[in-house]
Amino acid sequence: MQAPEAYARIDYLRRTIEEHNHRYYAENRPLISDQAFDQLLKELESLEARFPEYDDPNSPTRRVGGSITRSFDTATHEYPMLSLGNTYSLEEVEAFIARVEKSITDEVTFTCELKYDGVAISLSYLQGQLVQAVTRGDGEKGDVVTDNVRTIRSLPLKLRGEYPERLILRGEIIMPRVSFDHLNRERRAEGKETFANPRNSAAGSLKLQDSAEVARRGLDCFLYSVPGTGNAQSTHFDSLQQARGWGFRVSEQLTRCRDIQEIEEFIRYWDQARQALPYDIDGVVIKVDRFDLQEALGFTAKNPRWAIAYKFKAENVSTRLLSVSYQVGRTGAITPVANLEPVQLAGTTVKRASLHNADIIAALDLHEHDHVFVEKGGEIIPKITGVDLERRETGSQPMQFITHCPECGSLLERREEEAAYYCPNSRACPPQIRGRIAHFISRRAMDIESLGEGKVELLYDLGIIQDPADLYDLAPMHLLGIEKTWEDQESGKLRKVSFREKTVENIISGIEASREVPFERVLFALGIRYVGETTAKKLARHFGDLDALMQASLDELLRVDEVGPRIAESLLNYFGEEENRRLIERLISSGLQFHSQQALSSGGALSGRSFVVSGVFARYSRDAIKDLIEKHGGRNTASLSAQTDFLLAGENMGPAKREKAEKLGIRIISEDELLQMIGKE
Ligand code: IVH
């Protein structure tokens, strides 16, 4: 393809892909299948790689991220980003309305909208192109997070239709609950600290240095402010409709209200209905609709006089603590759970609340039989926020954390710098074994869906399986006819597990199919502490097979991208244990995959060579470059050492790295040189 022709195609693809992005993410009415979409995106990626002269920072290919930001630049807001005066009382909302009506002689209309619980963002567009996204910061200055914000699919990188030459708009970046739950599940599996609520994780995600990781976090953005046009009768309500036309996601819930009754109705409705929204809101914002009236009302030193935020109270009730039970997880971590006298809270009956760890119990100074306050905020599991001291029984004793495992009786241990107590009896403590088998069969590991957690527990309790390797010795006759009925404590309903012919057939074929699960997922399935999905993938690609991984020294492990001392030590401990090695041998003889199909560790053009990739590249994202290196047999390592063969230097690479490479005599190559080495040009 010739350059002009390529450009026409690139331009067409960019426009088409953005149109589909908009339909899918902002309007929720997709036109084409995911597969057809991916095909268009792939074609664009490959054309952009061939014709780098047509680079565009707002190309839809940038939505997957790839750039690395070392530290964020700061930018001064053209208009300070003020916050809203807020209140928890309807009387104060009434007083606000009365104040507005007193100072304005015209009839005033208000808009009521949702108060999204996320992070404020200021977006600048020049000639319809997104040029800058800045966080609120201290209101005067914020961080420039443009590359990260570009990954948010519901946000237009180029505006549609007619628009002013220059625009500064504001909105809220949020993390929908599904993305939040997914992220925390992943982090828990990887032994990482979880985020307390979607707002914190949206804020944390926006400050990540790797925009490709931001892209995976599934952020979303609601637009709530467009500058007035100066036209006397123009309104906030209309300006948001216009913004919707430019391609922004604007809430459907925006409502015009004429008086306090209508406003209160909106507030009451959303205080209840917010439970069903797919994202968190923490209140309602009431704004004077007409821009000229907003201008007339003006600002105080901190807040606009034409708007107020009504914040929902986190629902809070008091109930009696009946007892504390202690759950043992698959890693042996002990989680205390409060058993409560059942109480109605935010539309559900609450019987339990997590107490997290011993420090939290101590901080609450929880005594036996206390009355406690239970709250349901943004989080799904209710939490205990305090003790009603007035109702404490005289002479009641402080809650003592257990010293021994409730399941196997072992003395609990507490590791340095960790809040949790652990049961060290990982070999024989039943919930740990059951948890490990349940993790092994889970969807993202060996994916033996036909065998659920309930069935695994039953088979373990009956002594039919003791570890994951036993699954591969199962035959139909071991399973047929097994049955158990019990009452579920939570719901009081009867539950039943039974192994009929069809079920058994499905289980056996599920186990059979799992022999083909690729090495990286088998490695994740082993449940090695701190080795989550991503780490397992990196290890599998780096070492190529289990043998090489098991023989790796601490130093060699530390050379793997994103492997630090904590993970490396955990791996050495795991492979150092005789019992684990026996389990692995049995899994090998059952035919599981312990070789990576991804790594062409021998035979590739880069076979045996190690690379450090640094900076930003013209043709490929950093992750794509790393993939290329691995596909051709090379290895990626995180930091320079005497063992490094090449430093692949992109734009913005710091001078310190170059100096260090020169000192160590490491060859420094460019993206083009790498592509030559692997025969791509
Ligand atoms: S209007 C002049 N509308 O709540 C202030 N803010 O303190 C204009 N927020 O920092 C803000 N949803 O991040 C407005 N529908 C909404 C909002 C909203 C969430 C956030 C915003 C601001 C804070 C108010």
XYZ file of C-alpha atoms and ligand atoms in Angstrom:
705
model
C 0.000 0.000 0.000
C 1.257 3.498 -0.886
C 1.402 6.226 1.718
C -1.589 8.349 0.612
C -3.757 5.293 0.251
C -2.624 4.064 3.668
C -3.441 7.399 5.194
C -6.974 7.305 3.803
C -7.452 3.831 5.226
C -5.951 4.776 8.604
C -8.230 7.780 8.794
C -11.256 5.692 7.862
C -10.381 3.028 10.456
C -9.824 5.577 13.198
C -13.195 7.178 12.576
C -15.043 3.876 12.284
C -13.464 2.425 15.423
C -14.253 5.519 17.448
C -17.827 5.391 16.218
C -18.105 1.792 17.448
C -16.426 2.688 20.734
C -18.961 5.442 21.241
C -21.924 3.223 20.419
C -20.646 0.502 22.727
C -19.417 2.495 25.723
C -21.335 5.775 25.737
C -24.630 4.720 24.156
C -24.746 1.072 25.091
C -26.050 -0.019 21.667
C -23.263 -1.761 19.762
C -23.567 -2.396 16.046
C -20.887 -4.991 15.384
C -19.507 -8.047 17.178
C -16.450 -7.851 19.429
C -14.637 -9.999 16.936
C -15.346 -7.699 14.005
C -14.272 -4.769 16.181
C -10.990 -6.450 17.106
C -10.305 -7.080 13.448
C -10.616 -3.375 12.610
C -8.376 -2.482 15.535
C -5.729 -5.010 14.478
C -5.718 -3.675 10.947
C -5.255 -0.141 12.265
C -2.465 -1.227 14.603
C -0.551 -2.850 11.828
C -0.974 0.110 9.450
C 0.155 2.499 12.181
C 3.238 0.347 12.749
C 4.046 0.456 9.029
C 3.389 4.165 8.618
C 4.626 5.802 11.812
C 4.567 9.172 10.057
C 0.787 9.204 10.525
C 1.031 8.963 14.293
C -1.810 10.555 16.256
C -1.957 10.678 20.058
C -5.748 10.443 19.831
C -5.815 7.336 17.677
C -8.149 4.690 19.147
C -5.135 2.355 19.362
C -3.947 4.543 22.240
C -6.952 3.428 24.251
C -5.095 0.291 25.239
C -2.365 2.425 26.736
C 1.270 1.504 26.525
C 2.956 4.724 27.526
C 4.893 4.937 30.749
C 4.894 8.114 32.783
C 7.644 8.452 35.368
C 6.186 11.373 37.241
C 3.185 13.456 36.314
C 3.613 17.040 35.175
C 1.442 19.565 36.959
C -0.735 22.097 35.207
C -2.496 25.172 36.540
C -6.247 25.194 36.055
C -7.435 28.061 33.926
C -10.413 28.442 36.301
C -9.845 27.052 39.781
C -11.657 23.752 40.336
C -13.935 24.621 43.229
C -15.871 22.126 45.237
C -19.496 22.238 46.263
C -20.940 23.246 49.586
C -22.506 20.117 50.971
C -25.073 19.089 53.497
C -26.737 16.014 54.939
C -29.979 17.764 55.809
C -33.060 18.495 53.734
C -33.646 21.652 55.780
C -30.366 23.053 54.538
C -31.349 22.248 50.970
C -34.556 24.191 51.598
C -32.538 27.089 52.998
C -30.336 27.023 49.879
C -33.380 27.202 47.594
C -34.840 30.056 49.671
C -31.528 31.969 49.473
C -31.406 31.611 45.703
C -35.025 32.626 45.242
C -34.564 35.647 47.471
C -31.717 37.070 45.430
C -33.250 36.367 42.007
C -36.458 37.965 40.877
C -37.033 35.682 37.852
C -38.525 32.264 38.299
C -35.700 29.806 38.996
C -35.450 26.266 37.676
C -32.967 23.794 39.134
C -31.346 20.683 37.727
C -30.906 17.697 39.966
C -28.233 15.209 39.075
C -26.327 12.380 40.683
C -23.189 13.054 42.653
C -20.782 10.469 41.304
C -18.379 9.122 43.876
C -15.097 9.270 42.000
C -12.333 11.670 41.059
C -12.897 15.077 39.451
C -11.187 15.678 36.112
C -10.755 18.702 33.877
C -10.667 17.946 30.147
C -9.312 20.332 27.510
C -10.223 20.023 23.844
C -8.626 22.049 21.067
C -10.299 21.923 17.666
C -12.273 18.980 18.939
C -9.210 16.954 19.983
C -8.553 15.908 23.558
C -5.283 17.636 24.423
C -5.086 17.506 28.193
C -6.693 15.884 31.236
C -5.819 17.276 34.662
C -6.866 16.077 38.126
C -8.357 18.509 40.605
C -5.229 18.514 42.788
C -5.443 21.384 45.255
C -8.032 23.142 43.069
C -5.390 25.499 41.624
C -3.003 22.967 40.150
C -3.413 19.285 39.339
C -1.580 16.359 37.751
C -1.579 15.914 33.993
C -2.940 12.407 33.435
C -3.856 12.655 29.740
C -2.453 9.287 28.623
C -4.265 7.467 31.386
C -7.530 9.263 30.655
C -7.269 8.399 26.946
C -7.827 4.757 27.882
C -11.376 5.487 29.110
C -13.524 4.227 26.298
C -16.647 6.236 27.001
C -14.677 9.464 26.652
C -14.390 10.931 23.132
C -10.816 11.541 21.991
C -12.271 13.601 19.152
C -15.559 15.442 19.466
C -18.448 14.746 17.131
C -20.550 17.326 15.294
C -20.135 21.077 15.750
C -18.053 22.310 18.652
C -16.244 25.459 19.788
C -12.575 25.831 18.885
C -11.520 25.511 22.521
C -13.342 23.831 25.390
C -12.627 23.039 29.025
C -15.070 20.558 30.479
C -15.379 18.798 33.802
C -16.507 15.411 34.862
C -15.977 12.591 37.300
C -13.899 9.497 36.693
C -15.401 6.505 38.408
C -14.773 2.805 38.683
C -17.960 0.774 38.108
C -18.647 -1.834 40.804
C -17.993 -4.798 38.499
C -14.537 -3.465 37.618
C -13.884 -2.797 41.301
C -14.920 -6.298 42.362
C -12.875 -7.839 39.569
C -9.793 -5.808 40.485
C -10.017 -6.649 44.183
C -10.561 -10.341 43.468
C -7.449 -10.321 41.317
C -5.438 -8.435 43.939
C -6.587 -10.763 46.701
C -5.476 -13.776 44.636
C -2.102 -12.129 44.165
C -1.739 -11.407 47.882
C -1.877 -7.650 47.231
C -3.711 -5.189 49.414
C -7.264 -4.594 48.212
C -8.877 -1.192 47.682
C -11.433 -0.085 50.284
C -13.970 1.283 47.786
C -14.400 2.144 44.098
C -13.480 5.796 44.669
C -10.062 4.962 46.095
C -9.380 2.505 43.338
C -10.399 5.031 40.656
C -8.016 7.565 42.222
C -5.232 4.975 42.508
C -5.734 3.816 38.930
C -5.561 7.337 37.545
C -2.117 7.783 39.087
C -0.634 4.577 37.705
C 2.497 5.029 35.666
C 1.638 2.363 33.142
C -1.323 3.438 31.028
C -1.785 -0.119 29.716
C -2.577 -1.162 33.274
C -5.025 1.768 33.540
C -6.745 0.508 30.387
C -7.311 -2.856 32.065
C -8.889 -1.263 35.136
C -12.157 -0.438 33.351
C -12.646 3.185 34.407
C -15.570 5.267 33.210
C -16.260 9.002 33.031
C -19.435 11.047 33.511
C -19.453 14.602 32.255
C -21.173 17.122 34.527
C -19.995 20.570 33.556
C -19.739 22.502 30.290
C -18.856 26.217 30.305
C -21.754 28.553 29.629
C -22.064 30.075 26.173
C -22.817 33.615 27.352
C -26.219 33.392 25.688
C -28.723 34.829 28.200
C -31.160 31.941 28.154
C -28.682 29.076 27.838
C -28.879 26.463 30.549
C -26.792 23.831 32.252
C -29.365 21.189 31.301
C -29.102 22.035 27.588
C -25.317 22.253 27.720
C -25.166 18.684 28.999
C -27.466 17.502 26.203
C -25.087 19.190 23.790
C -22.129 17.443 25.416
C -23.919 14.160 24.878
C -24.037 15.060 21.187
C -20.264 15.641 21.212
C -19.914 12.047 22.344
C -19.671 12.283 26.145
C -21.350 10.034 28.616
C -23.896 12.184 30.420
C -26.199 10.748 33.039
C -29.710 9.888 31.880
C -30.936 10.801 35.349
C -30.557 14.548 34.900
C -33.888 16.119 35.908
C -35.251 19.671 35.877
C -37.074 20.605 39.078
C -39.101 23.705 39.800
C -39.562 23.591 43.544
C -38.382 22.017 46.753
C -41.020 19.244 46.555
C -39.682 18.033 43.225
C -36.113 18.286 44.496
C -36.911 16.298 47.642
C -38.650 13.677 45.562
C -35.514 13.277 43.438
C -33.342 13.021 46.563
C -35.597 10.436 48.264
C -35.880 8.370 45.130
C -32.111 8.143 44.581
C -31.313 7.502 48.236
C -33.099 4.167 47.716
C -32.527 3.514 44.030
C -28.761 4.038 44.221
C -28.365 0.445 45.435
C -29.300 -0.732 41.972
C -26.911 1.536 40.050
C -23.820 -0.173 38.621
C -21.597 2.501 40.220
C -21.461 4.408 43.508
C -23.011 7.807 44.063
C -22.698 9.609 47.378
C -25.436 12.169 46.948
C -27.326 14.467 44.635
C -26.199 17.814 43.207
C -28.707 20.634 42.817
C -27.736 23.441 40.424
C -29.429 26.616 39.234
C -30.133 25.817 35.610
C -29.736 29.132 33.776
C -26.123 30.203 33.220
C -26.923 33.917 33.474
C -28.483 33.349 36.900
C -25.477 31.262 37.957
C -23.285 34.186 36.993
C -25.446 36.627 38.929
C -25.221 34.466 42.047
C -21.447 34.045 41.757
C -19.120 32.327 44.209
C -18.048 32.495 47.818
C -14.322 32.019 48.456
C -14.710 28.257 48.143
C -18.009 27.310 46.564
C -20.474 28.416 43.934
C -23.605 30.066 45.366
C -25.696 28.486 42.621
C -25.218 24.841 43.589
C -25.278 22.546 46.600
C -24.559 18.870 47.165
C -26.929 16.841 49.317
C -24.983 13.852 50.626
C -26.608 10.557 51.545
C -26.001 9.291 55.012
C -24.239 5.967 55.005
C -26.933 3.747 56.468
C -26.132 2.903 60.023
C -27.939 0.753 62.590
C -27.102 -0.641 65.976
C -27.357 -4.315 66.835
C -25.986 -6.817 69.303
C -22.771 -8.745 68.817
C -23.557 -12.418 69.439
C -20.134 -13.930 68.883
C -17.042 -13.775 66.720
C -16.176 -16.665 64.407
C -12.832 -17.147 62.779
C -12.514 -18.218 59.164
C -9.399 -19.873 57.819
C -8.517 -19.043 54.210
C -6.503 -21.106 51.742
C -3.293 -19.339 52.720
C -4.018 -19.965 56.421
C -4.920 -16.305 57.067
C -7.470 -15.966 59.861
C -10.382 -13.561 59.288
C -12.556 -12.692 62.276
C -16.247 -12.340 61.449
C -18.820 -10.799 63.781
C -22.077 -12.727 64.174
C -24.827 -10.215 64.811
C -28.403 -10.258 65.922
C -30.124 -10.017 62.490
C -30.957 -6.438 61.589
C -32.417 -4.645 58.531
C -29.918 -2.397 56.773
C -30.212 -0.749 53.345
C -32.816 -3.225 52.214
C -31.100 -6.454 53.337
C -30.931 -8.478 56.530
C -27.464 -8.332 58.011
C -26.281 -11.176 60.237
C -22.554 -10.879 59.842
C -19.882 -8.243 59.397
C -16.209 -8.583 58.680
C -13.860 -7.515 61.444
C -10.791 -7.795 59.144
C -8.058 -8.527 61.714
C -6.943 -8.381 65.341
C -5.856 -4.735 65.074
C -9.363 -3.679 64.063
C -10.896 -5.574 67.007
C -8.423 -3.867 69.343
C -9.029 -0.435 67.807
C -12.800 -0.834 68.301
C -12.136 -2.059 71.865
C -14.827 -4.638 71.281
C -16.237 -6.368 74.371
C -18.383 -9.488 74.545
C -22.136 -8.843 74.012
C -21.517 -5.222 72.962
C -24.072 -3.319 70.906
C -22.289 -2.239 67.766
C -23.015 0.205 64.939
C -23.109 -1.430 61.535
C -22.771 0.590 58.374
C -23.192 -0.113 54.699
C -21.277 2.409 52.651
C -19.954 1.900 49.153
C -18.658 -1.533 50.105
C -20.711 -4.652 49.727
C -19.857 -6.271 53.062
C -21.204 -4.254 55.986
C -18.692 -3.063 58.525
C -18.727 -2.330 62.228
C -17.962 1.334 62.750
C -18.164 1.618 66.510
C -19.476 0.424 69.832
C -22.501 1.865 71.639
C -20.710 2.369 74.967
C -23.879 3.411 76.783
C -25.303 -0.045 76.323
C -22.176 -1.971 77.353
C -22.880 -4.493 80.141
C -20.945 -3.861 83.305
C -18.176 -6.334 83.824
C -18.170 -7.518 80.194
C -14.774 -8.730 79.036
C -12.788 -7.414 76.059
C -12.903 -9.701 73.041
C -9.786 -11.855 72.957
C -8.385 -12.880 69.599
C -7.925 -16.628 69.403
C -4.451 -18.073 69.873
C -5.063 -21.424 68.158
C -6.540 -22.402 64.815
C -10.290 -23.091 65.235
C -10.066 -25.885 62.669
C -6.887 -27.802 63.486
C -5.760 -26.430 66.844
C -2.296 -25.243 65.720
C -0.739 -22.264 67.494
C -1.301 -19.182 65.296
C 1.583 -17.071 64.016
C 1.837 -13.448 63.102
C 4.392 -12.433 60.501
C 6.278 -9.234 60.664
C 4.526 -6.287 59.043
C 1.343 -8.226 58.414
C -1.922 -7.546 60.150
C -3.240 -11.090 59.847
C -2.626 -14.112 62.035
C -1.864 -17.324 60.176
C -2.352 -20.994 60.878
C 1.034 -22.471 59.947
C -0.323 -25.999 59.463
C -0.747 -25.665 55.715
C -0.310 -29.419 55.161
C -3.071 -30.724 57.372
C -5.453 -27.891 58.213
C -8.713 -28.846 56.390
C -9.983 -25.436 55.200
C -6.540 -24.655 53.780
C -6.507 -27.901 51.817
C -10.100 -27.443 50.645
C -9.313 -23.850 49.703
C -6.270 -24.918 47.681
C -8.255 -27.506 45.743
C -11.070 -24.991 45.176
C -8.515 -22.488 43.874
C -6.959 -25.153 41.657
C -10.255 -25.902 39.876
C -11.411 -22.269 39.672
C -12.243 -20.710 36.327
C -9.065 -18.699 35.871
C -6.895 -21.609 36.984
C -7.687 -25.136 35.705
C -11.267 -24.168 34.922
C -12.975 -27.384 36.034
C -16.319 -25.635 36.324
C -18.296 -28.875 36.426
C -16.776 -29.502 39.833
C -17.823 -26.582 41.995
C -16.560 -25.566 45.407
C -19.400 -27.410 47.164
C -18.564 -30.703 45.466
C -14.859 -30.308 46.186
C -15.629 -29.847 49.875
C -17.811 -32.900 49.951
C -15.227 -35.069 48.172
C -12.561 -33.845 50.563
C -14.757 -34.421 53.635
C -15.480 -37.954 52.443
C -11.760 -38.600 52.044
C -12.041 -39.163 48.270
C -9.576 -36.404 47.379
C -6.794 -34.993 49.531
C -4.984 -32.770 47.074
C -5.338 -31.499 43.488
C -3.398 -34.442 42.035
C -6.051 -36.852 43.353
C -8.526 -35.355 40.879
C -6.643 -36.986 38.018
C -7.040 -40.456 39.570
C -10.829 -40.157 39.811
C -12.982 -42.581 37.871
C -16.807 -42.528 37.578
C -17.177 -45.318 40.095
C -15.588 -43.150 42.807
C -18.273 -40.533 42.368
C -21.557 -42.069 41.232
C -24.318 -41.945 43.818
C -22.627 -39.649 46.332
C -25.176 -37.260 47.825
C -25.451 -34.755 50.608
C -28.208 -32.448 51.812
C -27.686 -29.728 54.380
C -29.179 -26.485 55.583
C -27.452 -23.339 54.437
C -26.753 -21.199 57.499
C -27.018 -17.907 55.650
C -30.352 -18.413 53.880
C -31.834 -21.235 55.955
C -32.570 -23.062 52.669
C -31.875 -26.728 52.060
C -28.943 -27.350 49.750
C -28.109 -30.540 47.978
C -25.110 -31.916 46.156
C -25.597 -35.149 44.262
C -23.422 -36.977 41.796
C -25.738 -38.410 39.142
C -24.605 -39.994 35.920
C -24.669 -36.835 33.820
C -22.918 -34.799 36.534
C -20.186 -37.409 36.864
C -19.699 -37.496 33.108
C -19.289 -33.716 33.049
C -16.845 -33.756 35.933
C -14.654 -36.436 34.414
C -14.591 -34.731 31.031
C -13.862 -31.378 32.711
C -10.888 -32.914 34.503
C -9.779 -34.518 31.257
C -9.929 -31.198 29.378
C -7.897 -29.476 32.081
C -4.841 -31.457 31.001
C -4.627 -29.028 28.077
C -4.693 -25.890 30.210
C -1.514 -23.909 29.402
C 1.474 -23.885 31.740
C 0.955 -20.328 32.969
C -2.484 -21.197 34.334
C -1.246 -24.461 35.846
C 1.390 -22.402 37.636
C -1.281 -20.013 38.912
C -3.451 -22.992 39.939
C -0.727 -24.281 42.284
C -1.680 -21.410 44.576
C 1.855 -20.322 45.424
C 1.606 -17.360 47.744
C 1.806 -13.971 45.944
C 1.861 -15.666 42.520
C -1.245 -14.301 40.868
C -2.278 -14.623 37.250
C 0.027 -11.922 35.924
C 3.096 -13.122 37.803
C 2.432 -16.706 36.733
C 2.293 -15.553 33.120
C 5.554 -13.645 33.415
C 7.300 -16.569 35.104
C 6.025 -19.066 32.533
C 7.191 -16.916 29.654
C 10.526 -16.135 31.213
C 11.542 -19.648 32.178
C 9.655 -21.561 29.520
C 9.136 -24.637 31.685
C 8.777 -25.753 35.241
C 12.228 -27.347 35.476
C 13.960 -24.066 34.709
C 11.730 -22.233 37.176
C 12.356 -24.763 39.954
C 16.088 -24.534 39.462
C 16.206 -20.752 39.389
C 18.217 -19.015 42.094
C 17.023 -15.975 44.011
C 18.999 -13.726 41.660
C 17.570 -15.353 38.582
C 14.040 -15.016 39.912
C 14.597 -11.360 40.709
C 15.530 -10.742 37.112
C 12.003 -11.563 35.983
C 9.886 -8.553 35.173
C 7.843 -7.508 38.227
C 9.223 -10.199 40.531
C 10.465 -8.696 43.791
C 12.008 -10.307 46.889
C 8.636 -11.222 48.409
C 7.508 -13.257 45.395
C 10.974 -14.731 44.804
C 11.213 -15.965 48.385
C 7.731 -17.380 48.282
C 8.679 -19.379 45.145
C 11.878 -20.681 46.736
C 9.962 -21.734 49.849
C 7.288 -23.446 47.821
C 9.676 -25.467 45.653
C 11.866 -26.158 48.682
C 9.139 -28.246 50.281
C 9.303 -31.951 49.669
C 5.518 -32.314 49.691
C 5.039 -29.676 46.986
C 7.636 -31.353 44.804
C 5.805 -34.661 45.200
C 2.512 -33.013 44.237
C 4.126 -31.527 41.126
C 5.605 -34.877 40.108
C 2.179 -36.447 40.313
C 0.655 -33.616 38.273
C 3.395 -34.070 35.659
C 2.694 -37.765 35.369
C -1.027 -36.961 35.020
C -0.127 -35.133 31.813
C -0.599 -31.492 32.848
C 1.197 -28.791 30.857
C 4.462 -27.752 32.422
C 6.022 -26.274 29.273
C 5.094 -22.904 27.915
C 3.853 -22.852 24.356
C 4.485 -19.123 24.226
C 8.207 -19.062 24.813
C 10.281 -20.057 21.840
C 13.186 -20.195 24.205
C 15.376 -22.020 21.787
C 15.506 -21.441 18.096
C 14.241 -17.822 18.169
C 16.476 -15.075 16.796
C 16.910 -13.650 20.297
C 17.320 -17.024 21.980
C 19.191 -16.812 25.258
C 19.537 -13.015 25.135
C 18.302 -10.844 27.947
C 16.801 -7.380 27.495
C 15.877 -4.400 29.577
C 13.217 -2.278 27.864
C 13.072 1.371 28.849
C 11.256 4.472 27.626
C 8.518 5.016 25.098
C 8.570 3.670 21.535
C 7.353 4.954 18.221
C 5.909 1.837 16.675
C 4.944 -0.507 19.471
C 3.693 -0.146 23.006
C 6.096 -1.311 25.699
C 4.106 -4.448 26.348
C 3.983 -5.253 22.637
C 7.779 -4.854 22.404
C 8.273 -7.165 25.373
C 5.967 -9.721 23.789
C 7.983 -9.538 20.567
C 11.211 -10.151 22.460
C 9.750 -13.182 24.205
C 8.183 -14.520 21.030
C 11.645 -14.581 19.491
C 13.197 -16.395 22.393
C 14.578 -13.433 24.333
C 13.991 -12.636 27.985
C 12.804 -9.438 29.583
C 14.328 -8.430 32.861
C 13.449 -5.552 35.095
C 16.823 -4.026 35.853
C 20.280 -3.782 34.363
C 22.947 -6.175 35.602
C 26.148 -7.689 34.286
C 23.994 -10.478 32.803
C 21.937 -8.118 30.627
C 22.755 -8.351 26.927
C 20.809 -5.395 25.521
C 19.262 -2.186 26.712
C 16.420 -1.287 24.385
C 16.254 2.479 24.633
C 13.075 4.353 23.778
C 12.286 8.020 24.010
C 12.415 9.603 27.491
C 14.814 7.019 28.871
C 16.574 8.542 31.859
C 20.307 9.367 31.543
C 21.122 7.273 34.635
C 20.087 4.092 32.847
C 22.228 4.922 29.832
C 25.218 5.623 32.052
C 24.794 2.407 33.963
C 24.506 0.386 30.736
C 27.637 2.040 29.368
C 29.514 1.280 32.560
C 28.489 -2.377 32.422
C 29.359 -2.573 28.719
C 25.789 -3.442 27.738
C 24.847 -2.810 24.119
C 22.250 -0.080 23.748
C 19.904 -0.587 20.807
C 16.952 1.262 19.305
C 13.513 -0.048 18.389
C 14.559 -0.207 14.703
C 17.664 -2.226 15.525
C 15.577 -4.695 17.494
C 13.156 -5.044 14.588
C 16.109 -5.710 12.288
C 17.410 -8.405 14.632
C 14.135 -10.279 14.381
C 13.834 -9.758 10.657
C 10.957 -7.274 10.788
C 12.397 -4.794 8.317
S -20.541 20.135 39.956
C -18.104 24.210 41.034
N -21.739 17.855 39.576
O -18.309 16.426 43.746
C -18.206 22.757 41.352
N -19.785 17.852 40.908
O -17.518 19.034 45.844
C -18.764 21.983 40.217
N -19.138 15.630 41.697
O -15.262 17.919 43.179
C -19.002 20.569 40.605
N -20.768 14.526 40.747
O -15.799 16.013 41.682
C -20.706 18.467 40.173
N -22.918 15.917 39.115
C -21.885 16.523 39.689
C -20.926 15.830 40.443
C -19.892 16.535 41.052
C -19.674 14.420 41.497
C -17.935 15.855 42.536
C -16.928 16.778 41.922
C -16.628 17.836 42.946
C -17.346 17.340 44.158
C -18.125 18.481 44.784
